[in-house]
mmCIF file of C-alpha atoms in Angstrom:
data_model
loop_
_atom_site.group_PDB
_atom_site.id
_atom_site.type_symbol
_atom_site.label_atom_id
_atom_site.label_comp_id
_atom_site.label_asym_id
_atom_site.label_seq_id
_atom_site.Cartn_x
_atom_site.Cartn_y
_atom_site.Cartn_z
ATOM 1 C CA UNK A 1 85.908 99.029 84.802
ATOM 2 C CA UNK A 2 84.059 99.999 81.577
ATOM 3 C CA UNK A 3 82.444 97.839 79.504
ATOM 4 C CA UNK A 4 82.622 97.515 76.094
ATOM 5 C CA UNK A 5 81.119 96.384 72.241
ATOM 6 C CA UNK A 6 81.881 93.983 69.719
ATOM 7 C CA UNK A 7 81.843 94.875 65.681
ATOM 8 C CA UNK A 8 78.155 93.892 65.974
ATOM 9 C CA UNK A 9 77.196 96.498 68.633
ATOM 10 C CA UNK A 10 76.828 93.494 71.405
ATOM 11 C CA UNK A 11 77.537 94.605 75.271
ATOM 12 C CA UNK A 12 80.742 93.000 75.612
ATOM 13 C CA UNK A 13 82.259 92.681 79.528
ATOM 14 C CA UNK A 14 86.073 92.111 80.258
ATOM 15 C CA UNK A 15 86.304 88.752 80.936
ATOM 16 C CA UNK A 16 84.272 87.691 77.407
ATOM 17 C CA UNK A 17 86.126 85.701 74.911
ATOM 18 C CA UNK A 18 82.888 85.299 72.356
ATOM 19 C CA UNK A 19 80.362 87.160 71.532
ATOM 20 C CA UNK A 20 77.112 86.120 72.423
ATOM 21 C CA UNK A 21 75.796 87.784 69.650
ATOM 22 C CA UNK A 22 77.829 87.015 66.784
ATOM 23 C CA UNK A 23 80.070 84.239 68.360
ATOM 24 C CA UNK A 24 83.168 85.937 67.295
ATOM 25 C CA UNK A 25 85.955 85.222 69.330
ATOM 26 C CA UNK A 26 87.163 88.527 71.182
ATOM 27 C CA UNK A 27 90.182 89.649 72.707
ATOM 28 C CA UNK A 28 91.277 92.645 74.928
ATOM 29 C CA UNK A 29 94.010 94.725 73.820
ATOM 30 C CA UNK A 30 96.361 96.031 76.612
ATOM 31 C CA UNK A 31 97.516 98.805 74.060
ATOM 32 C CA UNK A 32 93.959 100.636 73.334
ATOM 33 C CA UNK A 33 92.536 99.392 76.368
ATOM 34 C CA UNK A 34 89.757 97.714 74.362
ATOM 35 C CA UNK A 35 87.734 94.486 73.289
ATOM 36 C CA UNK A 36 88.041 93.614 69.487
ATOM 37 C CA UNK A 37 86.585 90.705 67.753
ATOM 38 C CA UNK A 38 89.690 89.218 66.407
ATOM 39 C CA UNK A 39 88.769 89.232 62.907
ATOM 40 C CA UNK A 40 88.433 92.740 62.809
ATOM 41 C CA UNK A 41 91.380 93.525 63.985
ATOM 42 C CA UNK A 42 95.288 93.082 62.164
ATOM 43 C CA UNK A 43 96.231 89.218 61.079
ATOM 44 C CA UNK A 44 98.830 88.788 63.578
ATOM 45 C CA UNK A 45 96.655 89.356 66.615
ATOM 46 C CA UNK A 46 96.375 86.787 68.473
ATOM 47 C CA UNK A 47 94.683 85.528 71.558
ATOM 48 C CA UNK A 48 97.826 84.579 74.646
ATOM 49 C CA UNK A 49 99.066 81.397 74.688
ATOM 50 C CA UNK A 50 97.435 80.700 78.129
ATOM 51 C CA UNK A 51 94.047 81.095 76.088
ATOM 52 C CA UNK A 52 94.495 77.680 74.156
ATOM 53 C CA UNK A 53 96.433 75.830 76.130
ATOM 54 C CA UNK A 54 94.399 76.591 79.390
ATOM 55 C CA UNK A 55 91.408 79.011 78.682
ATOM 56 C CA UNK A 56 92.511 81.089 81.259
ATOM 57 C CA UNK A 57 93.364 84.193 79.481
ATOM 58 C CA UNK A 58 91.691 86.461 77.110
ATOM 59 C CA UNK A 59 94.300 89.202 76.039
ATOM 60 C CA UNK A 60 95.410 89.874 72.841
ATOM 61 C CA UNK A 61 99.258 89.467 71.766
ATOM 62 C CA UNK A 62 100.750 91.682 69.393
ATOM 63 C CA UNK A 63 104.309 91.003 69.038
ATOM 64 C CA UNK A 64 104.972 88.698 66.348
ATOM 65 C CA UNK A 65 108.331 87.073 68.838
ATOM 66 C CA UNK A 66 105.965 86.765 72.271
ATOM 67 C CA UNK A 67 103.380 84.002 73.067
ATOM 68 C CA UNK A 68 102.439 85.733 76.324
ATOM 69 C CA UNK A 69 100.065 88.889 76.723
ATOM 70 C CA UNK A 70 101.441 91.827 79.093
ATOM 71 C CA UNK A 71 99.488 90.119 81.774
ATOM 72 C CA UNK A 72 100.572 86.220 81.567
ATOM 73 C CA UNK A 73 104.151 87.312 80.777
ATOM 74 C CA UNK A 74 104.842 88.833 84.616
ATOM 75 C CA UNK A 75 103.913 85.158 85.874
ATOM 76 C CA UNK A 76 106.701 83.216 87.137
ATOM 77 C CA UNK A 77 105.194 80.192 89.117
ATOM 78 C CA UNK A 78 101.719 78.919 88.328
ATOM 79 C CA UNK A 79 100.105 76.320 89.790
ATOM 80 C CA UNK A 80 100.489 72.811 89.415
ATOM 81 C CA UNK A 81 97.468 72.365 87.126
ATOM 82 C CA UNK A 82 97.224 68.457 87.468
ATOM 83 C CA UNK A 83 94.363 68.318 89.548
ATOM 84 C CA UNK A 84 91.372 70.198 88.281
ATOM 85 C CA UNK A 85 90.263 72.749 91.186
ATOM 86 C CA UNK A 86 93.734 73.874 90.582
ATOM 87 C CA UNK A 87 93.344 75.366 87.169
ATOM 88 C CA UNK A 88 89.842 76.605 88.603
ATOM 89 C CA UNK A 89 91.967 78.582 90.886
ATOM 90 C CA UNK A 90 94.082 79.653 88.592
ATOM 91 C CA UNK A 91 91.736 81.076 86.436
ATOM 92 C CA UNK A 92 90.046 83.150 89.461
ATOM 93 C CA UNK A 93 93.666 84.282 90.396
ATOM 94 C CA UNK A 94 93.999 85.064 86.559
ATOM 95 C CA UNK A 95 90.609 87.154 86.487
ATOM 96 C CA UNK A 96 92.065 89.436 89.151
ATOM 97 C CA UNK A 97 95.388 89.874 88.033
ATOM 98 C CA UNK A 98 93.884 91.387 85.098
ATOM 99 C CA UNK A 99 91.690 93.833 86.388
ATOM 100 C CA UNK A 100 94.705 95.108 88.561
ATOM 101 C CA UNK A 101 96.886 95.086 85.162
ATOM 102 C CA UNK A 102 93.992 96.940 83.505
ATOM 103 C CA UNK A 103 94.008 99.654 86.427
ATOM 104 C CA UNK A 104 97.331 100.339 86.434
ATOM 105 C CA UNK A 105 97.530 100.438 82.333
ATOM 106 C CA UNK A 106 94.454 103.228 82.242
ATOM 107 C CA UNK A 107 95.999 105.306 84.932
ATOM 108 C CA UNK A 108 99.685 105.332 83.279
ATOM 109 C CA UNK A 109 101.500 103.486 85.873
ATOM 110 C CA UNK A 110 104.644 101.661 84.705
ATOM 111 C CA UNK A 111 104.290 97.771 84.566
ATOM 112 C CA UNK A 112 108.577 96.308 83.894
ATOM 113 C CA UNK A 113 108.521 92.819 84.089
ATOM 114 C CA UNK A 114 111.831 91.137 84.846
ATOM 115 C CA UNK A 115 112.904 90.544 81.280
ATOM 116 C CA UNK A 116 113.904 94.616 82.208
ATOM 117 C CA UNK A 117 114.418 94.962 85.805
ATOM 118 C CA UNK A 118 115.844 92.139 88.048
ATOM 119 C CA UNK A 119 113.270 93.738 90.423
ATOM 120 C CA UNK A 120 110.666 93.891 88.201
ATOM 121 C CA UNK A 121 106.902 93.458 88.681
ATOM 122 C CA UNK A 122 106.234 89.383 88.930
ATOM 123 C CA UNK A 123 103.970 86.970 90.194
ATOM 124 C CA UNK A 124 104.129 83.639 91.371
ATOM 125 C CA UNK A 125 101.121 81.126 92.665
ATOM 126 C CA UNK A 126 101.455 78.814 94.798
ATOM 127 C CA UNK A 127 100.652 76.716 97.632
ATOM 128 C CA UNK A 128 101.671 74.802 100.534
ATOM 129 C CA UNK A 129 100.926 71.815 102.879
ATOM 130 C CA UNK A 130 97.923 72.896 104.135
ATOM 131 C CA UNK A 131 96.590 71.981 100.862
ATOM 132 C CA UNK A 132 99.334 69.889 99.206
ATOM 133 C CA UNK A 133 100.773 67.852 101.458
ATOM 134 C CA UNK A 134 103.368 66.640 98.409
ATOM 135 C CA UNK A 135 104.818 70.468 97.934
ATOM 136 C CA UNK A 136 107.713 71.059 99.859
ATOM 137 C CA UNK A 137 106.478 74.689 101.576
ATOM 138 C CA UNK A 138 105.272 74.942 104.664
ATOM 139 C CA UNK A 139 103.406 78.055 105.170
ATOM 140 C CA UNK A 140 102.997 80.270 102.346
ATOM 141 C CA UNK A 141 101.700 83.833 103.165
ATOM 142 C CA UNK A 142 100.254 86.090 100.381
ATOM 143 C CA UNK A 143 103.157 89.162 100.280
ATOM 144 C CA UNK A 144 105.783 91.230 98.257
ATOM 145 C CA UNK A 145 109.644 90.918 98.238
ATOM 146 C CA UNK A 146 111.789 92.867 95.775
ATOM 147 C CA UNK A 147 108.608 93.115 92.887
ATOM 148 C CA UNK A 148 107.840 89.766 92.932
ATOM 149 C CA UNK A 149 104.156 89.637 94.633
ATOM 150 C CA UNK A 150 103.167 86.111 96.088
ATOM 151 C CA UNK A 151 99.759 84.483 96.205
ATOM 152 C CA UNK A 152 98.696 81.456 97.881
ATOM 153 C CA UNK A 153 96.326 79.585 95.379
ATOM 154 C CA UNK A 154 93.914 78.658 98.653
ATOM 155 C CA UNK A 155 92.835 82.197 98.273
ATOM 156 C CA UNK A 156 91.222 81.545 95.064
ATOM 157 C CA UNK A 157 89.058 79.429 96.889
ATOM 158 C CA UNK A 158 85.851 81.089 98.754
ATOM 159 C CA UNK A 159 85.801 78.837 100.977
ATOM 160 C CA UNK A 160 88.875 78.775 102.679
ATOM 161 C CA UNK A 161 88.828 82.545 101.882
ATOM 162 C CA UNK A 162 86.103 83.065 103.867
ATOM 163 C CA UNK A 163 87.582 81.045 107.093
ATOM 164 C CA UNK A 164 91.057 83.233 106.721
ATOM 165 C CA UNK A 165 88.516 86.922 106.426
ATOM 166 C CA UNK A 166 87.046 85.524 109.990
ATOM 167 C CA UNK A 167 90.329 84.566 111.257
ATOM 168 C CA UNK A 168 92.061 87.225 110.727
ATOM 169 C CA UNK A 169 88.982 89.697 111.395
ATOM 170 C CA UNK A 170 89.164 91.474 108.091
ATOM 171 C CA UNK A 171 86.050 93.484 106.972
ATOM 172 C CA UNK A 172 87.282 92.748 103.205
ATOM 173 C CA UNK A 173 89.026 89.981 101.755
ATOM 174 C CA UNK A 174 88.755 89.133 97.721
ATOM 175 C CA UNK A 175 91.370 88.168 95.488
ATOM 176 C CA UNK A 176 91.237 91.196 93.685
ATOM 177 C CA UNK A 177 91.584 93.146 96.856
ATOM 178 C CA UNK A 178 95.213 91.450 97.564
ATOM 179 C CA UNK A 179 96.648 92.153 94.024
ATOM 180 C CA UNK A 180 95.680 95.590 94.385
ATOM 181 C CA UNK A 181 97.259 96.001 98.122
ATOM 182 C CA UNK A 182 100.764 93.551 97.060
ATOM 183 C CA UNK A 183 100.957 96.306 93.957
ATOM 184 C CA UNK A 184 100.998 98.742 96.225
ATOM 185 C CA UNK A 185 104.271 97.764 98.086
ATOM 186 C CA UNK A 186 105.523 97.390 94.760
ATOM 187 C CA UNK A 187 104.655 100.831 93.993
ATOM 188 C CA UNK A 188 106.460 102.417 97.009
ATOM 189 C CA UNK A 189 109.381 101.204 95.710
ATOM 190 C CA UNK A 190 108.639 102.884 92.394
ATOM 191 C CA UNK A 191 106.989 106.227 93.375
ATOM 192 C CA UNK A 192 108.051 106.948 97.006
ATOM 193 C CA UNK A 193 111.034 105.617 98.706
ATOM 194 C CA UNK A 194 113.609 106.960 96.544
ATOM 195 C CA UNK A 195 111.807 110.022 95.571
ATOM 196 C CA UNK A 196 111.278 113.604 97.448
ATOM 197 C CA UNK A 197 107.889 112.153 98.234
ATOM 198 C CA UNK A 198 109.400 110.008 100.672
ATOM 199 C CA UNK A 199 109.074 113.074 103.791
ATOM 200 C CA UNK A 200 105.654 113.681 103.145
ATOM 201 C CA UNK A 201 105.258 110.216 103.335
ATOM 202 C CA UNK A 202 106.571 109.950 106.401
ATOM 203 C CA UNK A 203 105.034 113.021 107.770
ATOM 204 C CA UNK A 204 101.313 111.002 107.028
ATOM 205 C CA UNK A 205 102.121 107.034 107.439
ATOM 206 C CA UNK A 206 105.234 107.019 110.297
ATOM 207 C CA UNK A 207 108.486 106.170 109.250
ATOM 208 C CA UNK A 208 109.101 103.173 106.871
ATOM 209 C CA UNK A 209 112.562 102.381 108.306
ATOM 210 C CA UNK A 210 110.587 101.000 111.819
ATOM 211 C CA UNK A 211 111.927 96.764 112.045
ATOM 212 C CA UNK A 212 109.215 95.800 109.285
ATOM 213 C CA UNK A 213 109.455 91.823 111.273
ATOM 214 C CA UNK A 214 109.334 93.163 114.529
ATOM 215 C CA UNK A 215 106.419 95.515 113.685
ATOM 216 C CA UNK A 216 104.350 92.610 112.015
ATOM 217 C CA UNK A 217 105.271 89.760 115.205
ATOM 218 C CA UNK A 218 103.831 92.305 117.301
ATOM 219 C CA UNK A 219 100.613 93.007 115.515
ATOM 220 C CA UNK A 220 100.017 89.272 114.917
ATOM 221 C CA UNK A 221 100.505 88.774 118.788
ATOM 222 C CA UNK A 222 98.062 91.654 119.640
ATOM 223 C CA UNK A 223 95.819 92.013 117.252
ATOM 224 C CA UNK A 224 92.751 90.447 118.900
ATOM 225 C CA UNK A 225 93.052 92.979 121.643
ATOM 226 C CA UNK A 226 94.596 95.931 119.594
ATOM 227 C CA UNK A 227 91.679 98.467 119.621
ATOM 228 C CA UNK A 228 91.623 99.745 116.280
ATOM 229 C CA UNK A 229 92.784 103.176 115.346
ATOM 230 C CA UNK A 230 90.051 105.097 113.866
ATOM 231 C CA UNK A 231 92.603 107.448 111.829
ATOM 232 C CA UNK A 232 93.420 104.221 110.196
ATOM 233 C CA UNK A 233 91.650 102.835 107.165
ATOM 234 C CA UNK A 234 91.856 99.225 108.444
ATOM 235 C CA UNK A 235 92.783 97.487 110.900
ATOM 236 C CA UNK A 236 95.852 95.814 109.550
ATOM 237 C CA UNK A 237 97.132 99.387 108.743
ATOM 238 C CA UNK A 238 98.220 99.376 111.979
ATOM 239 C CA UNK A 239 100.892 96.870 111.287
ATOM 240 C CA UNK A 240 103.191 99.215 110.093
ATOM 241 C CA UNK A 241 103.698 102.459 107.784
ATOM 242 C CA UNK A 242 103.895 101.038 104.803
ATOM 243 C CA UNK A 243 101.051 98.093 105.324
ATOM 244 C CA UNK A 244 99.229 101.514 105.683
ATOM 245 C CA UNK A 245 100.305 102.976 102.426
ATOM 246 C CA UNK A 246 99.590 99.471 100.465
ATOM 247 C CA UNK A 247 96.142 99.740 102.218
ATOM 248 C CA UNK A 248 95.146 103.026 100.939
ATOM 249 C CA UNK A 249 96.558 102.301 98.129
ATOM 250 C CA UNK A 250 94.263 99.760 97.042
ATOM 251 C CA UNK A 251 91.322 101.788 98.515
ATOM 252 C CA UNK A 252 92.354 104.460 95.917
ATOM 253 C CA UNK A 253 92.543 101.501 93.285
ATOM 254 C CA UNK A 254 89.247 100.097 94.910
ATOM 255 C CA UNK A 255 87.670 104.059 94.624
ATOM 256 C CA UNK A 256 88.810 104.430 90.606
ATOM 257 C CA UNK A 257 87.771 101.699 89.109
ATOM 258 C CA UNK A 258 84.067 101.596 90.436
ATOM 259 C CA UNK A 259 83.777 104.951 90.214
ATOM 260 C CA UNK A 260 84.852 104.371 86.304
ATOM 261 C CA UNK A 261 81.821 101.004 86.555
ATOM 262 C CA UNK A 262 79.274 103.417 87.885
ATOM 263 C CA UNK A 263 80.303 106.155 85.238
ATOM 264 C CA UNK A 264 79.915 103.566 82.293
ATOM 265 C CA UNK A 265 76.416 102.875 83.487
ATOM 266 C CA UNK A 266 75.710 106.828 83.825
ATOM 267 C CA UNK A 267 74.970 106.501 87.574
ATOM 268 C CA UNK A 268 74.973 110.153 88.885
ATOM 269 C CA UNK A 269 77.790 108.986 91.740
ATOM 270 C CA UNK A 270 80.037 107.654 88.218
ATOM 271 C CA UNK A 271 83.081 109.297 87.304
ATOM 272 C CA UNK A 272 84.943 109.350 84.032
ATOM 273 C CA UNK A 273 87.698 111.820 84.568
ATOM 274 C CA UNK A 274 90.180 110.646 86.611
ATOM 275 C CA UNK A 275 92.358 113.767 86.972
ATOM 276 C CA UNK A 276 90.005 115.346 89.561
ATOM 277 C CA UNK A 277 91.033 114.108 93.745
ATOM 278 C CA UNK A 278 88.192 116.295 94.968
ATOM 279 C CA UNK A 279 84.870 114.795 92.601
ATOM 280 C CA UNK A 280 86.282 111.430 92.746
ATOM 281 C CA UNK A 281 86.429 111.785 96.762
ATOM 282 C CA UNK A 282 82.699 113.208 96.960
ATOM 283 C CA UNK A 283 81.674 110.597 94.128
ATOM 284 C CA UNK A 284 83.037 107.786 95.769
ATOM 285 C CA UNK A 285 81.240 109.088 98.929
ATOM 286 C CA UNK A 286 78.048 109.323 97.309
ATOM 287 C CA UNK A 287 78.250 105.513 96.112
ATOM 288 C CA UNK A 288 80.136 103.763 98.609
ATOM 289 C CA UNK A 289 76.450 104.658 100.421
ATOM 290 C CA UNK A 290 74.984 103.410 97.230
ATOM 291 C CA UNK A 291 76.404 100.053 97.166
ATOM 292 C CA UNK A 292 76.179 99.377 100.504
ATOM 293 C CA UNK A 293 72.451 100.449 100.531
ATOM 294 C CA UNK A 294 71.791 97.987 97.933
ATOM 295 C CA UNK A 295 73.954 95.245 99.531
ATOM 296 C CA UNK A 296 72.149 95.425 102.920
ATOM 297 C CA UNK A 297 68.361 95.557 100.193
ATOM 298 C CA UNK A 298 69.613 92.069 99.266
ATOM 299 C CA UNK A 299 70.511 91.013 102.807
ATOM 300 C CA UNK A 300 74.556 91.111 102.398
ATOM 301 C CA UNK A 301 76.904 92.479 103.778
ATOM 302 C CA UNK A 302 78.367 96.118 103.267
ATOM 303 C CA UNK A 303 80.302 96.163 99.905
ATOM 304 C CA UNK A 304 82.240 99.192 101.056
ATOM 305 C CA UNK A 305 82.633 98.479 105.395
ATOM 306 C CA UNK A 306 85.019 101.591 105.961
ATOM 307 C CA UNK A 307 84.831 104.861 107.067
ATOM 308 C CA UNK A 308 87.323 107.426 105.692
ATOM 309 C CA UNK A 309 89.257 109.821 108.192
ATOM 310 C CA UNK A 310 90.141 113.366 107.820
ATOM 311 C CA UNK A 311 94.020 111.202 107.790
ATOM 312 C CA UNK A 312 92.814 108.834 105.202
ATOM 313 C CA UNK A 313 91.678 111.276 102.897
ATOM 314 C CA UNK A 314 94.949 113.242 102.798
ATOM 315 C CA UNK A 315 96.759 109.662 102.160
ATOM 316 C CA UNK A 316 94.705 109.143 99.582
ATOM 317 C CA UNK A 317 95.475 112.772 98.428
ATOM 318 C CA UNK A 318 98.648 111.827 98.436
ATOM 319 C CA UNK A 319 98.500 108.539 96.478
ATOM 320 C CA UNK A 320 96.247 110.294 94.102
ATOM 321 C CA UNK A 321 99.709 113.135 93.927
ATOM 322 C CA UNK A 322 101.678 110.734 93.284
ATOM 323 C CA UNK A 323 100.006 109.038 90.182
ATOM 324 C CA UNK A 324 98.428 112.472 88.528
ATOM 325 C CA UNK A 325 100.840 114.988 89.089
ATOM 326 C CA UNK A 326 99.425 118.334 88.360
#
């Protein structure tokens, strides 16, 4: 993620709607992939609706006949925003939904929403009895079906975040993390499955057709004694070929955009072409050792806790392929 400067030559950062230098108000635009302060850019700008009515959005709208940016617009179920951690929620769920928006925008990928495709890209938040005992869902997992990507709203929380990353015995668990994994399942649909890239696929992940239900009752029921393959990128790539391709896949989404941070910030280990598989690999070699260096200097925990195989590298080849064709 790059950051960016208002009219007045103030450091702006993504999620800014003023500037703390001027106290314009300031937008991102989706279409130039920048900030502007909003009087300096066209009259009919305008901030998303989801900005005044909830101050959860900062994106600029263009089109005179919408009310909702490129982001807000994919959402089809938001949170009931009665009580007030809800709409704190929201907003964190919000935060990340952009920065996966923003990743796929600056790398080209196509975003149809389902005002174009019944199986469009959508989102809906929401939440069941565990914390609402007055909704009528019992269980809701975080997951994809058909383009629409779910999210349980509890996630947005750290603190029950935290209890499902020990639970479940994942090294990495952030809201951002499952946008960028649910987009990838999305993505297969889009890039692989009906493509000629679908026998390479299954020549690197196993073959997609395996019972996805069986596949993931089975992991579920071993997975505290399933020894973890070290081919594998994580653990729960293991569940099944293509929990293994949405796993890479948002290590490859993971690997751009802080390799595009660290480049803004003219770190040696930054990149700013993203055309190159080979200098982004080494890069992202070089600071993955970086950040976790500087993580354990502060007494945390490894930012980056992986270690990429001579297989992982040639998936991420591959999803690399797939999105900058030669």
């Amino acid at each position: 993620m790059k950051n960016f400067n208002c009219s007045c030559g103030q450091t702006l950062f993504f999620e800014n709607t003023r500037c703390l230098a001027c106290n314009q108000q300031v937008g991102f635009d989706s279409q130039t992939l920048e900030i502007y302060a909003l009087s300096a850019v066209s009259p009919e700008y305008r901030l998303c609706k989801n900005s005044a009515d909830y101050d959860v959005c900062n994106w600029i709208v263009s089109d005179p006949a919408a009310d909702y940016c490129i982001s807000c617009k994919l959402n089809q179920t938001v949170p009931n925003l009665v009580a007030s951690h809800r709409r704190r929620w929201w907003k964190s769920l919000e935060y990340a939904k952009r920065r996966l928006i923003y990743s796929l925008l600056s790398l080209g990928l196509p975003i149809i929403g389902r005002d174009m495709d019944a199986f469009g890209l959508a989102f809906e938040f929401i939440e069941d009895k565990r914390t609402n005992p007055e909704v009528f869902e019992d269980h809701v997992n975080t997951g994809h079906d058909n383009g629409l990507i779910t999210i349980n709203i509890a996630e947005a929380d750290r603190v029950s975040r935290e209890i499902s990353r020990q639970y479940t015995g994942e090294l990495y668990r952030t809201l951002l993390g499952h946008f960028r994994h649910e987009s990838g399942h999305y993505y297969f649909t889009r890039l692989v499955s009906n493509s000629e890239a679908i026998n390479q696929f299954r020549e690197l992940f196993g073959d997609e057709r395996a019972d996805y239900g069986s596949a993931l009752e089975y992991y579920y029921t071993n997975k505290n004694t399933m020894v973890k393959n070290p081919e594998l990128i994580s653990h729960y790539a293991q569940a099944h070929p293509t929990e293994d391709w949405a796993e890479v896949w948002s290590h490859y989404l993971h690997m751009v955009d802080t390799l595009e941070t660290a480049g803004r910030y003219q770190m040696p280990q930054g990149l700013t072409q993203k055309n190159n598989i080979d200098e982004m690999l080494l890069k992202w070699s070089e600071l993955s050792l970086v950040l976790n260096s500087l993580n354990r200097s502060m007494g945390l925990e490894d930012a980056y806790p992986f270690v990429l195989s001579d297989l992982t590298l040639r998936k991420l080849r591959f999803v690399h392929g797939l999105i900058c064709p030669s």
